[in-house]
PQR file with spaces between the fields and no chain letter, atoms N, CA, C, O and H, PARSE charges and radii, in Angstrom:
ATOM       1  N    UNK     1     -16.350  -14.200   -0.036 -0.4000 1.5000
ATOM       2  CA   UNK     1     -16.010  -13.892   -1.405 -0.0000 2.0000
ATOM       3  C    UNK     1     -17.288  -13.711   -2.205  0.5500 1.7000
ATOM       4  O    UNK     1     -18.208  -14.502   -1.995 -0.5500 1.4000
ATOM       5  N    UNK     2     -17.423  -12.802   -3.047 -0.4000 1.5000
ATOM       6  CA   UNK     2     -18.177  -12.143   -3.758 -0.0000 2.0000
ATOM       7  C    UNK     2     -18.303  -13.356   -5.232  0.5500 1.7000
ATOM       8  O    UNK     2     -17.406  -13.781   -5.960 -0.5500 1.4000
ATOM       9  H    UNK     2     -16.676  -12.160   -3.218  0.4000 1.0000
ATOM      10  N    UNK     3     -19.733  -13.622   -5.240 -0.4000 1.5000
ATOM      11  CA   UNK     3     -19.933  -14.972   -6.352 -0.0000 2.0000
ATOM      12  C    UNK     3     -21.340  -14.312   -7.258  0.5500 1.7000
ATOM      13  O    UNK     3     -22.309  -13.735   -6.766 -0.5500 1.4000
ATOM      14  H    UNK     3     -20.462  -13.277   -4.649  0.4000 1.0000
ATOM      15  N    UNK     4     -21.097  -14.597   -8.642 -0.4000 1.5000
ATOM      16  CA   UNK     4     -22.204  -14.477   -9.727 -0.0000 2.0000
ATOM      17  C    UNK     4     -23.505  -15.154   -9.481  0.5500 1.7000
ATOM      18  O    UNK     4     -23.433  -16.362   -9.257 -0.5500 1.4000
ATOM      19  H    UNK     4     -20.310  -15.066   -9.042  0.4000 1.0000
ATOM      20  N    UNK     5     -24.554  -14.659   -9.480 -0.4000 1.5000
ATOM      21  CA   UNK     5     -25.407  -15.270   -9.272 -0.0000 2.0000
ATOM      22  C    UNK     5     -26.044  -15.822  -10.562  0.5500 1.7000
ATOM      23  O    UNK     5     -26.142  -14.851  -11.312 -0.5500 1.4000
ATOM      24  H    UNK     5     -24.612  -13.677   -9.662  0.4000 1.0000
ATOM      25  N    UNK     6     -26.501  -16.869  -11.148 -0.4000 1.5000
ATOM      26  CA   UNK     6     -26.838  -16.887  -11.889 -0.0000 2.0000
ATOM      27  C    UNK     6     -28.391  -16.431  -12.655  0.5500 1.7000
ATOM      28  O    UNK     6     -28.656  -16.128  -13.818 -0.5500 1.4000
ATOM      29  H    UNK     6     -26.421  -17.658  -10.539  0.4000 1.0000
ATOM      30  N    UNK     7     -29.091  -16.526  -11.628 -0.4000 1.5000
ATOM      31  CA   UNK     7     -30.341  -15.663  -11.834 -0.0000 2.0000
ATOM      32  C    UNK     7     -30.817  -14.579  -12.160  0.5500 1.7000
ATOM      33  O    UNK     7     -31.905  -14.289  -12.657 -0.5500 1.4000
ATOM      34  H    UNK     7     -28.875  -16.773  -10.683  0.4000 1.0000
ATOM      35  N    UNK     8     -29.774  -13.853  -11.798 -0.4000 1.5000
ATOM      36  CA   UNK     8     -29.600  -12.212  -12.055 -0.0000 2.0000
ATOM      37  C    UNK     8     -28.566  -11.529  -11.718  0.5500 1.7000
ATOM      38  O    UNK     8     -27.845  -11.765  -10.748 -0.5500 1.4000
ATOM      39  H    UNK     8     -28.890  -14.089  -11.394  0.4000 1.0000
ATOM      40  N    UNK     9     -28.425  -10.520  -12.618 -0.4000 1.5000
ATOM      41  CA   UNK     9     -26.765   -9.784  -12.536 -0.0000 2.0000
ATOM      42  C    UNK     9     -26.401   -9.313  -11.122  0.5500 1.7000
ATOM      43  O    UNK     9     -25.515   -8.532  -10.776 -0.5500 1.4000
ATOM      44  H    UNK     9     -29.010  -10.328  -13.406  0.4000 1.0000
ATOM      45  N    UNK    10     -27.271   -9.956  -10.418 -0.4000 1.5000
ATOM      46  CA   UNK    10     -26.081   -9.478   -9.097 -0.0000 2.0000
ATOM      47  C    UNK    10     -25.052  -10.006   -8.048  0.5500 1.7000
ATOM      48  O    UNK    10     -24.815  -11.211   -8.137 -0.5500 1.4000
ATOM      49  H    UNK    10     -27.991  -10.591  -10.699  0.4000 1.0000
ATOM      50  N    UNK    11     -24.576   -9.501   -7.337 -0.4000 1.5000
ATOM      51  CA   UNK    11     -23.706  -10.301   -6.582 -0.0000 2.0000
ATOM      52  C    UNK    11     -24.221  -10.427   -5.244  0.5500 1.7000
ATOM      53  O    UNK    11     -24.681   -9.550   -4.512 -0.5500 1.4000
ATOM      54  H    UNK    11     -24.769   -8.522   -7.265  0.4000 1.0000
ATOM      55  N    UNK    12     -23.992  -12.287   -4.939 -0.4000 1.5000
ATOM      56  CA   UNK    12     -24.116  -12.336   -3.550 -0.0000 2.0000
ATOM      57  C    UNK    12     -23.380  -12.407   -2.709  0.5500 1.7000
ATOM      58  O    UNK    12     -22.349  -12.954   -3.099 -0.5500 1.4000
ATOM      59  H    UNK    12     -23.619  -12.999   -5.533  0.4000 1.0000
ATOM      60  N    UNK    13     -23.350  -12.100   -1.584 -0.4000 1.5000
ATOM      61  CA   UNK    13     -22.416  -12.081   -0.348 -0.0000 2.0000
ATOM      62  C    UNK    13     -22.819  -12.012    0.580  0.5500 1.7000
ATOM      63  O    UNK    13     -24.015  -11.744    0.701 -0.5500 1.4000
ATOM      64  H    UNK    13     -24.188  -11.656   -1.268  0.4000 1.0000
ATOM      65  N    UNK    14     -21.795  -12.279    1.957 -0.4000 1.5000
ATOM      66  CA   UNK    14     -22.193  -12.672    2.823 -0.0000 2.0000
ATOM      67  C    UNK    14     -23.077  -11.370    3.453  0.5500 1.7000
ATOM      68  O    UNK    14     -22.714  -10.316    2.931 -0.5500 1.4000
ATOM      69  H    UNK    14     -20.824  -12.496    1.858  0.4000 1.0000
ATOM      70  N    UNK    15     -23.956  -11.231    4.272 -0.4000 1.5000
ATOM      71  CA   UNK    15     -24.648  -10.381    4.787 -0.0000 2.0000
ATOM      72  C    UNK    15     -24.781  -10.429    6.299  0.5500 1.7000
ATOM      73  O    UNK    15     -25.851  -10.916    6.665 -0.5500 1.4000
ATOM      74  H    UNK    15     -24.251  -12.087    4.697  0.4000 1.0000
ATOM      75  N    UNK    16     -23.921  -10.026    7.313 -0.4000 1.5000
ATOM      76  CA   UNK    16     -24.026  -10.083    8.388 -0.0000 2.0000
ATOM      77  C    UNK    16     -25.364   -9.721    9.255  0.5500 1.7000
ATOM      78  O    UNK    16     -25.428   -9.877   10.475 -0.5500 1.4000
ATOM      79  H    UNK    16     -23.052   -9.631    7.016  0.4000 1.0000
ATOM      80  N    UNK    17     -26.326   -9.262    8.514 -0.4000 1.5000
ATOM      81  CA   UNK    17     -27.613   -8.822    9.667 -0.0000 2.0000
ATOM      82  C    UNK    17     -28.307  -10.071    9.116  0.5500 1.7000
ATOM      83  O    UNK    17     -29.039  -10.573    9.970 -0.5500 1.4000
ATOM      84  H    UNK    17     -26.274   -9.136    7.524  0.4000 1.0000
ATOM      85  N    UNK    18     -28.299  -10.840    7.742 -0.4000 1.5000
ATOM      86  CA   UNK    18     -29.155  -12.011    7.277 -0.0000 2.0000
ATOM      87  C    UNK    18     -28.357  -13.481    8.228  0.5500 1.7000
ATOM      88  O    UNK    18     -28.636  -14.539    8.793 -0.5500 1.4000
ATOM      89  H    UNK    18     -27.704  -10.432    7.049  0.4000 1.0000
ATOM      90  N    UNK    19     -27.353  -12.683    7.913 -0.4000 1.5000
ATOM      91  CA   UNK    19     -26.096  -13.916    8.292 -0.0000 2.0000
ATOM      92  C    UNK    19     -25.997  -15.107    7.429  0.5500 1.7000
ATOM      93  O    UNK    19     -25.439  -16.170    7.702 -0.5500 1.4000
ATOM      94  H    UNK    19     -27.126  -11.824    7.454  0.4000 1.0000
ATOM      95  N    UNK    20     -26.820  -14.674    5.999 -0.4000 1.5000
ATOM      96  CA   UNK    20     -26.016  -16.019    4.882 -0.0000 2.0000
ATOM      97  C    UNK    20     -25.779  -14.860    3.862  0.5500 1.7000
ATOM      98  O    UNK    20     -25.825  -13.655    4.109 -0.5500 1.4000
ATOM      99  H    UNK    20     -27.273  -13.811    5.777  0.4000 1.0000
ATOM     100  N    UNK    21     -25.564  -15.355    2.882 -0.4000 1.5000
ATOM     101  CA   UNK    21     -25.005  -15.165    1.345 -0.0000 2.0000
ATOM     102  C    UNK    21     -26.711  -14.809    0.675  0.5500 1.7000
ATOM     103  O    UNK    21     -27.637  -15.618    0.609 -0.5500 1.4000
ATOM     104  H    UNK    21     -25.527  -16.334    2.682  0.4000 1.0000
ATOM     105  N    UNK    22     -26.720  -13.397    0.253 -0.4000 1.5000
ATOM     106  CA   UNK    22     -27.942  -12.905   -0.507 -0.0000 2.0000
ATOM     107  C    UNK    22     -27.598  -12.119   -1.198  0.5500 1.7000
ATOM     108  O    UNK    22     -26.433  -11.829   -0.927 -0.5500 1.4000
ATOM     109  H    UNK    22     -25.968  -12.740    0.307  0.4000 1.0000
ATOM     110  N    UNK    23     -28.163  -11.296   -2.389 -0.4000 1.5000
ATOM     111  CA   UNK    23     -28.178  -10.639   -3.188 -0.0000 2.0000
ATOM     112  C    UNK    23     -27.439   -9.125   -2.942  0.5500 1.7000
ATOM     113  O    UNK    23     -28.024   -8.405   -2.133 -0.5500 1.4000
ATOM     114  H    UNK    23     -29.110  -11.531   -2.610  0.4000 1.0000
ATOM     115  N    UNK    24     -26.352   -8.644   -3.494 -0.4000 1.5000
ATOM     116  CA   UNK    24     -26.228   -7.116   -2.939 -0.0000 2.0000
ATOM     117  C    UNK    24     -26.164   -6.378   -4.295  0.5500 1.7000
ATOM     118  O    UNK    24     -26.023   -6.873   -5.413 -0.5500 1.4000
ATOM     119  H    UNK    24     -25.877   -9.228   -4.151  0.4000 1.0000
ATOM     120  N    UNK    25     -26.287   -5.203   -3.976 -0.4000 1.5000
ATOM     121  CA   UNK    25     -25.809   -4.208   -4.901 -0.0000 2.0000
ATOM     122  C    UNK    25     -24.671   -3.761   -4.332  0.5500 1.7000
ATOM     123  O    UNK    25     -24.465   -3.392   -3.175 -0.5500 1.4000
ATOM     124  H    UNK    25     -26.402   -4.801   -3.068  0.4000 1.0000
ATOM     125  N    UNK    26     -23.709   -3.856   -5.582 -0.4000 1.5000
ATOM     126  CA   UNK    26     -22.438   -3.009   -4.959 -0.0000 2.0000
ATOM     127  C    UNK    26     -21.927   -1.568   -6.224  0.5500 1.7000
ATOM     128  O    UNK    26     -22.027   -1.501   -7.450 -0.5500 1.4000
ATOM     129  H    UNK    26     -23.876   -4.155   -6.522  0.4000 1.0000
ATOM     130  N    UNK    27     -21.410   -0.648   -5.238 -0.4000 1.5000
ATOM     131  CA   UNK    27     -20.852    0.764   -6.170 -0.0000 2.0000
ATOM     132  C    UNK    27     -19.875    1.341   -6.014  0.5500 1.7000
ATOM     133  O    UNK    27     -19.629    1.348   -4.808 -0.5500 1.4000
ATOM     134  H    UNK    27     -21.329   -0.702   -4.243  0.4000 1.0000
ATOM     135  N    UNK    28     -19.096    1.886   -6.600 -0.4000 1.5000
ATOM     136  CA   UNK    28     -18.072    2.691   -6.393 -0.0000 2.0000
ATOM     137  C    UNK    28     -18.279    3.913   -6.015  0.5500 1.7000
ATOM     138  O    UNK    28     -19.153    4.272   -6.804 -0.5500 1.4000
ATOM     139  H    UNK    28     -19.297    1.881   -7.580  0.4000 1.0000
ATOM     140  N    UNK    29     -17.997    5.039   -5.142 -0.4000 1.5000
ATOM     141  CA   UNK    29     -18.249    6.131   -5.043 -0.0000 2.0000
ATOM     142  C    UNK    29     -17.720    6.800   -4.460  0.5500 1.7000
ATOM     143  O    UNK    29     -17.889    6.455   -3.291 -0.5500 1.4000
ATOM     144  H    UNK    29     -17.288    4.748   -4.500  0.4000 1.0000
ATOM     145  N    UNK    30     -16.875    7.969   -4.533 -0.4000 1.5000
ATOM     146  CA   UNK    30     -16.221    9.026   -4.429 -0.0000 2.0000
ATOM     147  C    UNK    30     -16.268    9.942   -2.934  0.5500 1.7000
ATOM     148  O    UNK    30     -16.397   11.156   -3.091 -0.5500 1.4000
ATOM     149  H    UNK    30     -16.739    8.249   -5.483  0.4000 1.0000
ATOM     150  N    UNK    31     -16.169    9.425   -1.481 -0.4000 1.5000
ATOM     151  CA   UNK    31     -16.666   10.514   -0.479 -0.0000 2.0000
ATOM     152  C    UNK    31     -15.004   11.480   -0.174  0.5500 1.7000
ATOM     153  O    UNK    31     -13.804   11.207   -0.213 -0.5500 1.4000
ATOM     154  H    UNK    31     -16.063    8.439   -1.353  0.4000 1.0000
ATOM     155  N    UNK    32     -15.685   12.450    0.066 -0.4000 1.5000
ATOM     156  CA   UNK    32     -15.046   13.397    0.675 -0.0000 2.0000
ATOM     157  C    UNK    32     -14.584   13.133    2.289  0.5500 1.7000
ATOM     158  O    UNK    32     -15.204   12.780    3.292 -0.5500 1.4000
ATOM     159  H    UNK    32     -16.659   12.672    0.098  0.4000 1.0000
ATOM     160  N    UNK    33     -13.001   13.532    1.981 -0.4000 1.5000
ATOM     161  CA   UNK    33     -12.760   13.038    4.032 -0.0000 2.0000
ATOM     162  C    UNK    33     -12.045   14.731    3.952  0.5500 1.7000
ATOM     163  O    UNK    33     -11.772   15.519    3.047 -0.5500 1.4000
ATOM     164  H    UNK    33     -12.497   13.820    1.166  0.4000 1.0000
ATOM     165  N    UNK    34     -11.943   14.719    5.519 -0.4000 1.5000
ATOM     166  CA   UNK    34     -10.930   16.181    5.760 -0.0000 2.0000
ATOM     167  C    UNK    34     -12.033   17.042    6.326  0.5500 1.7000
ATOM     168  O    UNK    34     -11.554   17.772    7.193 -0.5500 1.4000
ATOM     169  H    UNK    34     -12.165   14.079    6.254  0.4000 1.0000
ATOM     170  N    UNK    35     -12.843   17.162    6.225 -0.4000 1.5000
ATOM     171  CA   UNK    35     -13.952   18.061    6.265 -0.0000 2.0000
ATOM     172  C    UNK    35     -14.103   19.109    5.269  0.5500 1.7000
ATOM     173  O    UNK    35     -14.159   19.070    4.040 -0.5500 1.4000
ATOM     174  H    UNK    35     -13.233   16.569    5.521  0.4000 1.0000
ATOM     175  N    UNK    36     -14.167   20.270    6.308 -0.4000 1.5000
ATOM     176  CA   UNK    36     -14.867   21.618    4.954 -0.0000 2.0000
ATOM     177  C    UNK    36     -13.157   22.649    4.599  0.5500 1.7000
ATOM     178  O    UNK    36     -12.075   22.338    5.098 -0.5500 1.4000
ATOM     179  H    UNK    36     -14.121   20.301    7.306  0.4000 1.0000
ATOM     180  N    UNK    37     -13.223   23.002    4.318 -0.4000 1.5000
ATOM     181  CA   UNK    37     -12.030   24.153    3.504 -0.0000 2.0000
ATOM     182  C    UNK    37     -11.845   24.221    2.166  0.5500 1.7000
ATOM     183  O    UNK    37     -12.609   23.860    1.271 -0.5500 1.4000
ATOM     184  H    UNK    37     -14.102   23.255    3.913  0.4000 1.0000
ATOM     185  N    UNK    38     -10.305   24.927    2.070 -0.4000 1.5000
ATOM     186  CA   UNK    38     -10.209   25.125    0.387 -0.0000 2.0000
ATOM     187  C    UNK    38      -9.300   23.734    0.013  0.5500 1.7000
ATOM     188  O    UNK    38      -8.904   23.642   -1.149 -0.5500 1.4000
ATOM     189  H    UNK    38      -9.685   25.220    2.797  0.4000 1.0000
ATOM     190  N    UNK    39      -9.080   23.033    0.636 -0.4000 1.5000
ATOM     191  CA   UNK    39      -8.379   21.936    0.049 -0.0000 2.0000
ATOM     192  C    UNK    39      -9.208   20.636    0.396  0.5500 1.7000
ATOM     193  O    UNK    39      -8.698   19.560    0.084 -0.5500 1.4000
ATOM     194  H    UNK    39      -9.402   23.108    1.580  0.4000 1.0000
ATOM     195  N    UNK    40     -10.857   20.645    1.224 -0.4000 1.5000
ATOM     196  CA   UNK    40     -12.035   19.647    0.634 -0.0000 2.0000
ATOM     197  C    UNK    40     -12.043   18.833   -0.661  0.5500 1.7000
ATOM     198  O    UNK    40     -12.094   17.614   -0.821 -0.5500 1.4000
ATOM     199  H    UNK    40     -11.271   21.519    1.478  0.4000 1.0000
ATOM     200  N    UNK    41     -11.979   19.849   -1.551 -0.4000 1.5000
ATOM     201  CA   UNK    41     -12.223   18.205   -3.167 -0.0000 2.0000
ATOM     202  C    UNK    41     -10.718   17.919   -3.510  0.5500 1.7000
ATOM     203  O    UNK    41     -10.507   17.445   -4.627 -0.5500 1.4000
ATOM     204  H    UNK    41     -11.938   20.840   -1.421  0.4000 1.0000
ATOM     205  N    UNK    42      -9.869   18.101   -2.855 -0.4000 1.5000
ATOM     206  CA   UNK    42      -8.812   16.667   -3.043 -0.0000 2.0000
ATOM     207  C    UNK    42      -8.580   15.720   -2.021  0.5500 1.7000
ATOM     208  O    UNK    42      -7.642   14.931   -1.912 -0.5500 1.4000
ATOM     209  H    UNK    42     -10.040   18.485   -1.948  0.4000 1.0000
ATOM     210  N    UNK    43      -9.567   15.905   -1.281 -0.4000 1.5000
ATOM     211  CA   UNK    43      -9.767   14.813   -0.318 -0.0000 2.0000
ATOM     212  C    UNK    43     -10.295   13.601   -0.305  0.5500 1.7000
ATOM     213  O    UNK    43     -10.229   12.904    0.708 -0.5500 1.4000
ATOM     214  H    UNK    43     -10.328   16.546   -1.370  0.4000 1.0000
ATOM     215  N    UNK    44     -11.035   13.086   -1.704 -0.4000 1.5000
ATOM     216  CA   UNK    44     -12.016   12.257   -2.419 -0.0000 2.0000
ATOM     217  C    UNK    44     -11.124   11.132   -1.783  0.5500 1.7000
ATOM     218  O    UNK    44      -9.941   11.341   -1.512 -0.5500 1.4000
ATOM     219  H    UNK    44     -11.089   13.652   -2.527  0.4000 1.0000
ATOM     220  N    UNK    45     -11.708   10.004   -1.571 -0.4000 1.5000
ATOM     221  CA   UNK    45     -11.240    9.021   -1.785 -0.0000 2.0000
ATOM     222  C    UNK    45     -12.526    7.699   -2.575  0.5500 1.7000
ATOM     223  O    UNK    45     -13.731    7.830   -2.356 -0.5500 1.4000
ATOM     224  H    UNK    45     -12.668    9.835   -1.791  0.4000 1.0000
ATOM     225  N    UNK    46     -12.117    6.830   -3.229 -0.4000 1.5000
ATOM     226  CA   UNK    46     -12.921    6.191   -3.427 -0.0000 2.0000
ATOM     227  C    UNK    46     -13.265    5.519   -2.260  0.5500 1.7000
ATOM     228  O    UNK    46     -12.454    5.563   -1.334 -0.5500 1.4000
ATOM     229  H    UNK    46     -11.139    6.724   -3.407  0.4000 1.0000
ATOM     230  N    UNK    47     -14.628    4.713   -2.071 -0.4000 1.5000
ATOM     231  CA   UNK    47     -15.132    3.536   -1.534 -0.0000 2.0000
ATOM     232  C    UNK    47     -16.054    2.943   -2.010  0.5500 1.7000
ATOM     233  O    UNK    47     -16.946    3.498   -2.652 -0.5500 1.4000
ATOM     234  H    UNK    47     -15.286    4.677   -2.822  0.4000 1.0000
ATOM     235  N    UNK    48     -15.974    1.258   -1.689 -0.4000 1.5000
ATOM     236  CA   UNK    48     -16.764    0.127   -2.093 -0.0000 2.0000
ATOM     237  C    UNK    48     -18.311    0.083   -1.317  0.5500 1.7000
ATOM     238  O    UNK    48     -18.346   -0.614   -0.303 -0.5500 1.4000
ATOM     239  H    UNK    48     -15.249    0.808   -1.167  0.4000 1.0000
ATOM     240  N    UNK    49     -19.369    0.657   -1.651 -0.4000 1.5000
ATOM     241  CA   UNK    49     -20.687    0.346   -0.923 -0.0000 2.0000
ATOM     242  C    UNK    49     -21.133   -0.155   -1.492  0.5500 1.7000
ATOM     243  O    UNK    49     -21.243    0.163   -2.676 -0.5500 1.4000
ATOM     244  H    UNK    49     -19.341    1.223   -2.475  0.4000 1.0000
ATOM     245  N    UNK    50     -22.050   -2.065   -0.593 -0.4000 1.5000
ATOM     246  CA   UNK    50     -22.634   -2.552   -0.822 -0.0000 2.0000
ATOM     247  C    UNK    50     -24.236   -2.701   -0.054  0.5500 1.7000
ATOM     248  O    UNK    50     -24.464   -2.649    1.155 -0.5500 1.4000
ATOM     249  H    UNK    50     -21.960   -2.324    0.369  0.4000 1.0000
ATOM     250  N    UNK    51     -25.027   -2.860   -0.949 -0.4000 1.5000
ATOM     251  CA   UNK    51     -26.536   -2.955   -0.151 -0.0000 2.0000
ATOM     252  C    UNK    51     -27.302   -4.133   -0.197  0.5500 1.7000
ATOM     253  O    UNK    51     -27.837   -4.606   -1.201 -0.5500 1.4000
ATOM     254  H    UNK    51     -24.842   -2.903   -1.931  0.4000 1.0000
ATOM     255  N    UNK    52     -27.329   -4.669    1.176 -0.4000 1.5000
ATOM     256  CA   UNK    52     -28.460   -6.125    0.964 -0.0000 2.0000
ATOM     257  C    UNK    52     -29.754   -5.893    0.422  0.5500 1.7000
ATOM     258  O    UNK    52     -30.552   -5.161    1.007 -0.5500 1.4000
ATOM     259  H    UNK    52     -26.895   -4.285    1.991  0.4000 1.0000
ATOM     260  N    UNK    53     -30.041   -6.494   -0.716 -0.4000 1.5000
ATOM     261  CA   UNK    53     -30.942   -7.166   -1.315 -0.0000 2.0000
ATOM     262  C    UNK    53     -32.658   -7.172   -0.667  0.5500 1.7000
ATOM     263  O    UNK    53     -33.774   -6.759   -0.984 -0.5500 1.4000
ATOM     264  H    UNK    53     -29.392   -7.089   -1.191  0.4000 1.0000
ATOM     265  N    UNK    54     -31.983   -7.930    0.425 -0.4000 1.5000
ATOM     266  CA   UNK    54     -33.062   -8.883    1.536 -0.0000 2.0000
ATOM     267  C    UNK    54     -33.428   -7.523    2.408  0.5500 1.7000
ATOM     268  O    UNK    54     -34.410   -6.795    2.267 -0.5500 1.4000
ATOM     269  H    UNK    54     -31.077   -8.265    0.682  0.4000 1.0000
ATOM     270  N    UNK    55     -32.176   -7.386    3.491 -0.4000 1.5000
ATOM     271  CA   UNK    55     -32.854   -6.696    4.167 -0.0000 2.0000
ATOM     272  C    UNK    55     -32.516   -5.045    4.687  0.5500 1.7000
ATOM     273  O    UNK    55     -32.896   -4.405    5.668 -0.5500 1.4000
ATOM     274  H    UNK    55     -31.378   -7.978    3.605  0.4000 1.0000
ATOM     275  N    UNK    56     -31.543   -4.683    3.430 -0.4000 1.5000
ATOM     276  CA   UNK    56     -31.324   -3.124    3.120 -0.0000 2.0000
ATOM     277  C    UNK    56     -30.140   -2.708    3.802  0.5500 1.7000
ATOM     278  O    UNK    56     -29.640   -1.590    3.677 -0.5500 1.4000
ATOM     279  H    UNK    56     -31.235   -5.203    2.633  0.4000 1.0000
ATOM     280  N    UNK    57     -29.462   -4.124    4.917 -0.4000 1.5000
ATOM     281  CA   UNK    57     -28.167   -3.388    5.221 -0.0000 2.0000
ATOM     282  C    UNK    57     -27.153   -2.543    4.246  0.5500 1.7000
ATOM     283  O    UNK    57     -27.041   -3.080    3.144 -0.5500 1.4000
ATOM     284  H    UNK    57     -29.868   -5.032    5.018  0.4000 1.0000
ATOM     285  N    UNK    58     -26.347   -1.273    4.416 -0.4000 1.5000
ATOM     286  CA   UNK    58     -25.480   -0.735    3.583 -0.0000 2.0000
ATOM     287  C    UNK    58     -24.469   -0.739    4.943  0.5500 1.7000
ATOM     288  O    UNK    58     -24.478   -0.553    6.160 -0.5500 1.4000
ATOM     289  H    UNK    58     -26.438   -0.837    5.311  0.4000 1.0000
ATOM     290  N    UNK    59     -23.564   -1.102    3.772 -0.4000 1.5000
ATOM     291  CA   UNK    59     -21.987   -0.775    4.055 -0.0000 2.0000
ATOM     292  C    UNK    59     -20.958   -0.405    3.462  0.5500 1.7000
ATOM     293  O    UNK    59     -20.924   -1.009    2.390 -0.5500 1.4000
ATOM     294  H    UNK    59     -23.557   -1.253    2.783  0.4000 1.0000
ATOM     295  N    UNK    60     -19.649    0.601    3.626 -0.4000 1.5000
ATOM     296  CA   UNK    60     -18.945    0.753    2.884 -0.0000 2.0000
ATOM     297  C    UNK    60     -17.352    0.319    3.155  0.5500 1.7000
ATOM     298  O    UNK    60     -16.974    0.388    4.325 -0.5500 1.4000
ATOM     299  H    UNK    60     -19.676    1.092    4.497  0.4000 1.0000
ATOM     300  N    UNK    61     -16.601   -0.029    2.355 -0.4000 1.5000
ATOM     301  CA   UNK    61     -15.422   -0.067    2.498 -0.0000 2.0000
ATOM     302  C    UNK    61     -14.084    0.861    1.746  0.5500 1.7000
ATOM     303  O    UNK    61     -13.897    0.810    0.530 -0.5500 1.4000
ATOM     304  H    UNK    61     -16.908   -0.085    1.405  0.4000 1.0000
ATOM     305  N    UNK    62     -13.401    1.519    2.480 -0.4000 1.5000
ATOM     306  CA   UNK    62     -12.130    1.921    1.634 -0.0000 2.0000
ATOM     307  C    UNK    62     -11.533    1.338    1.301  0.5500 1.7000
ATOM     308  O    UNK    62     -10.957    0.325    1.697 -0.5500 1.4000
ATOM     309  H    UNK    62     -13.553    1.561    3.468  0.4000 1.0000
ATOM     310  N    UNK    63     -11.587    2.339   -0.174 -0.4000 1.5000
ATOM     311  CA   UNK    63     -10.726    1.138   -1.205 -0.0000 2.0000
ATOM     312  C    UNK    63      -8.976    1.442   -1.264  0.5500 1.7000
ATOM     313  O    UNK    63      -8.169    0.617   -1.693 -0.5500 1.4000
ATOM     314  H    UNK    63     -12.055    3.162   -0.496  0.4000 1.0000
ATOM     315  N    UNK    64      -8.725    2.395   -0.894 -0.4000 1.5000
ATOM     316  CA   UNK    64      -7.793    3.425   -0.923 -0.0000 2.0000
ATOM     317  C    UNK    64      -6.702    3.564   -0.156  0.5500 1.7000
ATOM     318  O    UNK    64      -6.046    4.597   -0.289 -0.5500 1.4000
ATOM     319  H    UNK    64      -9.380    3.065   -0.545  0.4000 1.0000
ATOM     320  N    UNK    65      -6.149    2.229    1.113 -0.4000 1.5000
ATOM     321  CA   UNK    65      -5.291    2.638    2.122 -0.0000 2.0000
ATOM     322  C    UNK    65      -4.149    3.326    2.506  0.5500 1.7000
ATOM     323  O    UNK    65      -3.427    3.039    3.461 -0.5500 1.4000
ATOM     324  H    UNK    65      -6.682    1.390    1.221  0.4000 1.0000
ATOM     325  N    UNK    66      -3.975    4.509    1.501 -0.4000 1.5000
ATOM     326  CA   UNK    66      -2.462    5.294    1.680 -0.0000 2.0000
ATOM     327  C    UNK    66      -2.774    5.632    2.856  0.5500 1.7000
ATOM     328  O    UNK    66      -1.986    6.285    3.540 -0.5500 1.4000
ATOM     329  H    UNK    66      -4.562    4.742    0.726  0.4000 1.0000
């Protein structure tokens, strides 16, 4: 679970390559699934990417499961 840090506005969590609880950046952001054609940009879906702090792992999650 995702906790306030008090030191600075970010959030820590767990970090599987640190393997404790460190600093991430997390974002919302918009990828494209389906590939290429004329019906590409309604393919957006959101996802959750977060980036360790420490040691730069990124990961993303869909937020979106229809």
């Amino acid at each position: 679970m995702a906790t306030t840090n008090g030191v600075s506005n970010g959030m820590t969590e767990p970090c599987d390559v640190c393997e404790m609880e460190t600093l991430h950046e997390v974002s919302i952001q918009l990828i494209t699934e389906g590939g290429s054609g004329d019906n590409a940009q309604y393919s957006r879906e959101p996802y959750r990417v977060r980036e360790c702090i420490r040691c730069g792992n990124r990961d993303s999650t869909r937020m979106n499961n229809a």
